[in-house]
mmCIF file of C-alpha atoms and ligand atoms in Angstrom:
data_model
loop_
_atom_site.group_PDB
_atom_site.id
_atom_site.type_symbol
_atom_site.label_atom_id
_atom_site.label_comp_id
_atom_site.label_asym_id
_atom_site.label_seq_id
_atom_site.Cartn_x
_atom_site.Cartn_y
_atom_site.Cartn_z
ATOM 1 C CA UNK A 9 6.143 -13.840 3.444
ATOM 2 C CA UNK A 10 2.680 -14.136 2.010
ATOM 3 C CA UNK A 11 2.165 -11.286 -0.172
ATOM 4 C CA UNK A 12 0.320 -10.728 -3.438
ATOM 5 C CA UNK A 13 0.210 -7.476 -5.944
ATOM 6 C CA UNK A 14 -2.123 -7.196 -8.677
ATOM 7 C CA UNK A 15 -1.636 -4.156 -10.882
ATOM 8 C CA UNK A 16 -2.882 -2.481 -14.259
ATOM 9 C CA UNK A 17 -2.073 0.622 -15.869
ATOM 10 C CA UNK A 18 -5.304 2.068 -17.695
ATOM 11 C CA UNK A 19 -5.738 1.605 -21.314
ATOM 12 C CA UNK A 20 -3.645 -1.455 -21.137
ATOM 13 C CA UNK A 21 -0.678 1.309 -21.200
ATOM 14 C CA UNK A 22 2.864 -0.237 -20.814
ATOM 15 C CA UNK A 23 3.748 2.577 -18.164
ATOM 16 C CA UNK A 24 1.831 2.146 -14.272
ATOM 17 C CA UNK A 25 2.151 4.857 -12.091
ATOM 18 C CA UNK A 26 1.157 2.467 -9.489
ATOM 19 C CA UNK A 27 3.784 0.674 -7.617
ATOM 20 C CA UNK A 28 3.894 -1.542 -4.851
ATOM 21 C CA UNK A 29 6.334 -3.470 -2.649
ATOM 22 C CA UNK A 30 7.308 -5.721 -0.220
ATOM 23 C CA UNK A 31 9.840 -6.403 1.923
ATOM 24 C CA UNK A 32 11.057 -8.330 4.902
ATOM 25 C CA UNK A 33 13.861 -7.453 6.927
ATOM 26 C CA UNK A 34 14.510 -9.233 10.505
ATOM 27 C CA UNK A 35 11.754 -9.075 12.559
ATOM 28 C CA UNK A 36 9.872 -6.890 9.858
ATOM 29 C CA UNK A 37 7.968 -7.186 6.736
ATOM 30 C CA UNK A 38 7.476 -3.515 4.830
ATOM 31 C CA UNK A 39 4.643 -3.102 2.486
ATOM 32 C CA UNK A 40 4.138 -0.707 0.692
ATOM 33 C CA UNK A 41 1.365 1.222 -2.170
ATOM 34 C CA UNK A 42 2.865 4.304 -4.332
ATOM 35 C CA UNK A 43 -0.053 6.062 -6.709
ATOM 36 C CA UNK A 44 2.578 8.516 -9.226
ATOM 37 C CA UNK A 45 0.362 11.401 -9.836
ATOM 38 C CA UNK A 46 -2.012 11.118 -12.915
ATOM 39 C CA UNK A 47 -0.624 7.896 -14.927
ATOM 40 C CA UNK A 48 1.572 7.089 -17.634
ATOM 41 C CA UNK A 49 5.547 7.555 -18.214
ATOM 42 C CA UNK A 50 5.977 10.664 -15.613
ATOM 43 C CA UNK A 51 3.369 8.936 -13.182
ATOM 44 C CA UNK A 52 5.538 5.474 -13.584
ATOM 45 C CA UNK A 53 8.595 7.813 -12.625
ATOM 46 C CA UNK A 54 7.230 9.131 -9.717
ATOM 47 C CA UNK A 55 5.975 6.204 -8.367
ATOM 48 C CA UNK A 56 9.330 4.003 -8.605
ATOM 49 C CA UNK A 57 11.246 6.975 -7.304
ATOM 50 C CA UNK A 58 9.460 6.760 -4.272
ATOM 51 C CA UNK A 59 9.299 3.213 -4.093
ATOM 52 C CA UNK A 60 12.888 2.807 -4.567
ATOM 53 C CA UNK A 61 13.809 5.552 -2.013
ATOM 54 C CA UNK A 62 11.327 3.705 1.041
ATOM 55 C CA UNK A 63 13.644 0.308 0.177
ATOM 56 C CA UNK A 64 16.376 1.835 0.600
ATOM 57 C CA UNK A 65 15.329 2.884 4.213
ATOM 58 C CA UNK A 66 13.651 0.224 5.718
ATOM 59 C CA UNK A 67 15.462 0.750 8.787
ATOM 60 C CA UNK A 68 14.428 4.308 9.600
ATOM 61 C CA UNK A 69 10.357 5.532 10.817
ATOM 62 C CA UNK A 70 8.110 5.889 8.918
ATOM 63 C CA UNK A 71 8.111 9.634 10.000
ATOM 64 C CA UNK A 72 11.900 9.477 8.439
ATOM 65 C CA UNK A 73 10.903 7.402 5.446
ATOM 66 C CA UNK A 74 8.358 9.984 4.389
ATOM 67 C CA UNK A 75 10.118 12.901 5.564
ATOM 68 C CA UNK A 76 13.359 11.741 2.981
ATOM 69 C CA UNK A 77 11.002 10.652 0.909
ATOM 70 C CA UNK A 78 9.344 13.910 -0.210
ATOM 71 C CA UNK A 79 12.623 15.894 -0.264
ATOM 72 C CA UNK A 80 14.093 12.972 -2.588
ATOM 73 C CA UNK A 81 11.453 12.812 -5.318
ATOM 74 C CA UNK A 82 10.260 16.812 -5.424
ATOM 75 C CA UNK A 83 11.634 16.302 -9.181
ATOM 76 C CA UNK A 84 9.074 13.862 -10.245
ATOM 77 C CA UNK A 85 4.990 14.541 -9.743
ATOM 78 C CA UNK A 86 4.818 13.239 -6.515
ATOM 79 C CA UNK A 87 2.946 10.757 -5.362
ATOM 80 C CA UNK A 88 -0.022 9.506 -2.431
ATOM 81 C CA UNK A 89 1.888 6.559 -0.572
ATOM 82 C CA UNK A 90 0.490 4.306 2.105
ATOM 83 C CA UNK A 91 2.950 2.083 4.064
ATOM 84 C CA UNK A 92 2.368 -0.850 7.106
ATOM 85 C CA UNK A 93 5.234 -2.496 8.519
ATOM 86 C CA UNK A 94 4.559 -5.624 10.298
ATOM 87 C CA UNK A 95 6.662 -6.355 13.625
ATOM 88 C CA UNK A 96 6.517 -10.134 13.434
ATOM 89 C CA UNK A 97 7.515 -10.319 17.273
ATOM 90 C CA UNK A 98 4.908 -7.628 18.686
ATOM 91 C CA UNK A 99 2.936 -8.720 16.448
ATOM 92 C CA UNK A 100 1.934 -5.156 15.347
ATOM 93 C CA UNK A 101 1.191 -3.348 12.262
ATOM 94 C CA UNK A 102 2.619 -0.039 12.489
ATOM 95 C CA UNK A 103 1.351 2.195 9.448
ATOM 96 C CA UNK A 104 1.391 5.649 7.833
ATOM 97 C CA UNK A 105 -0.178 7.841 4.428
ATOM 98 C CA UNK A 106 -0.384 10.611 2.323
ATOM 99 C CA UNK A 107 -3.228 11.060 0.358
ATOM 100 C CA UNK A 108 -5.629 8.499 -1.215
ATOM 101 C CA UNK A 109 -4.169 4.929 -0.339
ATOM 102 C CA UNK A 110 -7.000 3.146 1.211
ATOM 103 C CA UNK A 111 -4.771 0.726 3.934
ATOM 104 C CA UNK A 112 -6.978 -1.696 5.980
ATOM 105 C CA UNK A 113 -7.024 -4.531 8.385
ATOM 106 C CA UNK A 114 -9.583 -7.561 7.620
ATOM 107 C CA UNK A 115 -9.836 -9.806 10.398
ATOM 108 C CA UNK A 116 -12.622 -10.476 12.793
ATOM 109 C CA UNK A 117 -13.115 -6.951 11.931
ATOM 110 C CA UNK A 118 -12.466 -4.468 9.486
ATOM 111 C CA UNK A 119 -9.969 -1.312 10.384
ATOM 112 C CA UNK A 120 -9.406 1.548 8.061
ATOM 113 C CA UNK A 121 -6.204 3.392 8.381
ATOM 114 C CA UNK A 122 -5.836 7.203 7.658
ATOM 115 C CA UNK A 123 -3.708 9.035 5.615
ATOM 116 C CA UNK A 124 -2.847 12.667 5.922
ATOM 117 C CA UNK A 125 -3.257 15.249 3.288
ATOM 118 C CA UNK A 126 -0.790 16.129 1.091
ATOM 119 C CA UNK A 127 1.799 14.665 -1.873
ATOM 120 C CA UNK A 128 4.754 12.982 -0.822
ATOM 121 C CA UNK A 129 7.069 14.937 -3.384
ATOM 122 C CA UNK A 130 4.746 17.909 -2.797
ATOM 123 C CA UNK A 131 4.471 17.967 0.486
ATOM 124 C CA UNK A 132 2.100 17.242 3.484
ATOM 125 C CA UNK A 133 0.763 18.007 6.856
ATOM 126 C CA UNK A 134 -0.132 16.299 10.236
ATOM 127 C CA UNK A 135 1.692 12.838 9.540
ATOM 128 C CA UNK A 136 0.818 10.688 11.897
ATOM 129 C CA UNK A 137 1.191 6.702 12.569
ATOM 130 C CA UNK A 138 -1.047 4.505 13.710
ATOM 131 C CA UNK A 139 0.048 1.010 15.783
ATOM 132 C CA UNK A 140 -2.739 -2.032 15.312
ATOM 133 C CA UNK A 141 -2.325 -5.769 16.870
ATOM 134 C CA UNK A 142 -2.014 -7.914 14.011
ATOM 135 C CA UNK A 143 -3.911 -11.433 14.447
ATOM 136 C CA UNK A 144 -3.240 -14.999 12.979
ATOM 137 C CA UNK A 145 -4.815 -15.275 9.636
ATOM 138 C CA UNK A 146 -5.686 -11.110 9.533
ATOM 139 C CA UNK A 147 -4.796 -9.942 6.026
ATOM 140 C CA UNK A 148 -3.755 -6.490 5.440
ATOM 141 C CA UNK A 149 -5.042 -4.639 2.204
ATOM 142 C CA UNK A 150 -3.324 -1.767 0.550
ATOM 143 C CA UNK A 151 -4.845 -0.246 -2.590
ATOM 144 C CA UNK A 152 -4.995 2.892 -4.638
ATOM 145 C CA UNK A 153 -7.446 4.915 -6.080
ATOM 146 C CA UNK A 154 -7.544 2.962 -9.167
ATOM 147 C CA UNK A 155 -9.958 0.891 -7.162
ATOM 148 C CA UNK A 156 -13.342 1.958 -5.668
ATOM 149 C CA UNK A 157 -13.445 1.765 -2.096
ATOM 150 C CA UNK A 158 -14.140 -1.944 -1.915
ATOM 151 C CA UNK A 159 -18.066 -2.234 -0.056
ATOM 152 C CA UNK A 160 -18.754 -5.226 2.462
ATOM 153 C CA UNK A 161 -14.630 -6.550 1.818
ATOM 154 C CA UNK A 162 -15.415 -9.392 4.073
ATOM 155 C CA UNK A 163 -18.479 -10.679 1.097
ATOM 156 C CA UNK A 164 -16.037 -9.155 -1.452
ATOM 157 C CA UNK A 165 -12.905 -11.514 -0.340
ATOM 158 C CA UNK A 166 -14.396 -15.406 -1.074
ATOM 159 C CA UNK A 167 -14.389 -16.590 2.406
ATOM 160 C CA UNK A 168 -13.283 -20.120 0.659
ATOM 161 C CA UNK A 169 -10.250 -18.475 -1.525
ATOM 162 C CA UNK A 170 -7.436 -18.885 0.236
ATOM 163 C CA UNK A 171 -4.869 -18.168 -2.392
ATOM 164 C CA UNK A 172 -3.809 -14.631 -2.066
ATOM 165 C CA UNK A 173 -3.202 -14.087 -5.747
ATOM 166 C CA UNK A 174 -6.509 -15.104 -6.940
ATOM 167 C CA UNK A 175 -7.985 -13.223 -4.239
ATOM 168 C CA UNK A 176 -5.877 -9.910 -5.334
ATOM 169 C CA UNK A 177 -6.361 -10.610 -9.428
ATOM 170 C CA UNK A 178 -10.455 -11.009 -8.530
ATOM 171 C CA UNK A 179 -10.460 -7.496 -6.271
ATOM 172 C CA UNK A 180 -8.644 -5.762 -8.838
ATOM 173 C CA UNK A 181 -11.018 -6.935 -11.415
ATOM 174 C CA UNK A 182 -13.812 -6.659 -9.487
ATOM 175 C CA UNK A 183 -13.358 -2.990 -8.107
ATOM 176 C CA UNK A 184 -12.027 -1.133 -10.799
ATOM 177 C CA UNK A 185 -12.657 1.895 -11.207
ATOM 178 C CA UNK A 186 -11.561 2.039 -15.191
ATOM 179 C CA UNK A 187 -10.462 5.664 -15.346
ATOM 180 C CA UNK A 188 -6.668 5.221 -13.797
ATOM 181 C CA UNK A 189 -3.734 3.130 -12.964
ATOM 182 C CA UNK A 190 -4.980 0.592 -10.703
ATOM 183 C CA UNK A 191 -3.340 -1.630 -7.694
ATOM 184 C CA UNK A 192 -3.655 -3.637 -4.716
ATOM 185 C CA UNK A 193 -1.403 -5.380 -2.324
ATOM 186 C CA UNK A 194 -2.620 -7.940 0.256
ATOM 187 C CA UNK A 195 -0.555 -9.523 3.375
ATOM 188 C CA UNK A 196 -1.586 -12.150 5.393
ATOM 189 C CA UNK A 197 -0.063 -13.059 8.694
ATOM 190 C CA UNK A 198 0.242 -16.648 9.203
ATOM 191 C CA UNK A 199 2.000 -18.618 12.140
HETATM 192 MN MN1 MN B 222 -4.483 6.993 -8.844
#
């Protein structure tokens, strides 16, 4: 599974609300971005609760993941989640949000995905899913607000860096915004 995560909580704070995940599971690879409301301790609480909940039902929808998910963490803040699940036999990326996660494809083109209002924790409205074809080298990009909504990604990603690390540690630097938790997850499919 080739998956990188670069995070930072702001101020160099030891809590993040911002957690991410990956996970593969037969014929599937889960990934997914959770932004805990505001940031520090009660944000970091929020955003493992949810985390923890979606890996413990990697099996189910996402409709059902989200659906448990916000009656399972209503203690905590809440949070804006974006999740893609890879089918590595249809190749297909099948993926869902609430709130702010910006989700994308970056292949020969660039997709945005859309997530619906709300705060999983909080509630939300109009869910829906959205099923993409998933090419040979296409990376997929999951990040939270923490970032700027990166401009031109295919001049932002080096088109010579192929290690997915550097490439998530430069994008995090690069795009900060410098007022929140920050993170970013990036797949690639390969073979
Ligand atoms: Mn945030």
């Amino acid at each position: 599974m080739h998956v990188a995560i670069a995070r930072q909580a702001l101020n160099g704070d030891s809590h993040c609300g911002d957690q991410c995940a990956a996970w593969e599971h037969g014929n599937k690879i889960t990934l997914c971005v959770a932004d805990g409301l505001g940031h520090g301790e009660y944000a970091e609480e929020a955003g493992r609760a949810a985390v923890a909940y979606v890996g413990q039902h990697l099996r189910e929808s996402l409709q059902e993941i989200f659906a448990g998910c916000d009656s399972a963490i209503r203690h905590t803040r809440g949070v804006a989640m974006g999740i893609a699940v890879m089918d590595t036999r249809t190749k297909t990326l099948t993926c869902g949000g609430v709130n702010n996660i910006s989700m994308m494809i970056v292949g020969q083109r660039t997709r945005h995905m859309i997530c619906c209002d709300g705060i999983v924790g909080g509630g939300y409205k109009r869910f829906m899913t959205e099923v993409l074809p998933l090419g040979n080298g296409d990376m997929v990009i999951l990040h939270s607000d923490g970032l700027k909504e990166i401009a031109n990604l295919s001049n932002a990603i080096a088109a010579d860096c192929t290690d997915l690390q550097q490439m998530a540690d430069q994008l995090l630097e690069d795009w900060t915004c410098g007022t929140d938790d920050a993170a970013i997850l990036i797949y690639q499919s390969r073979g």
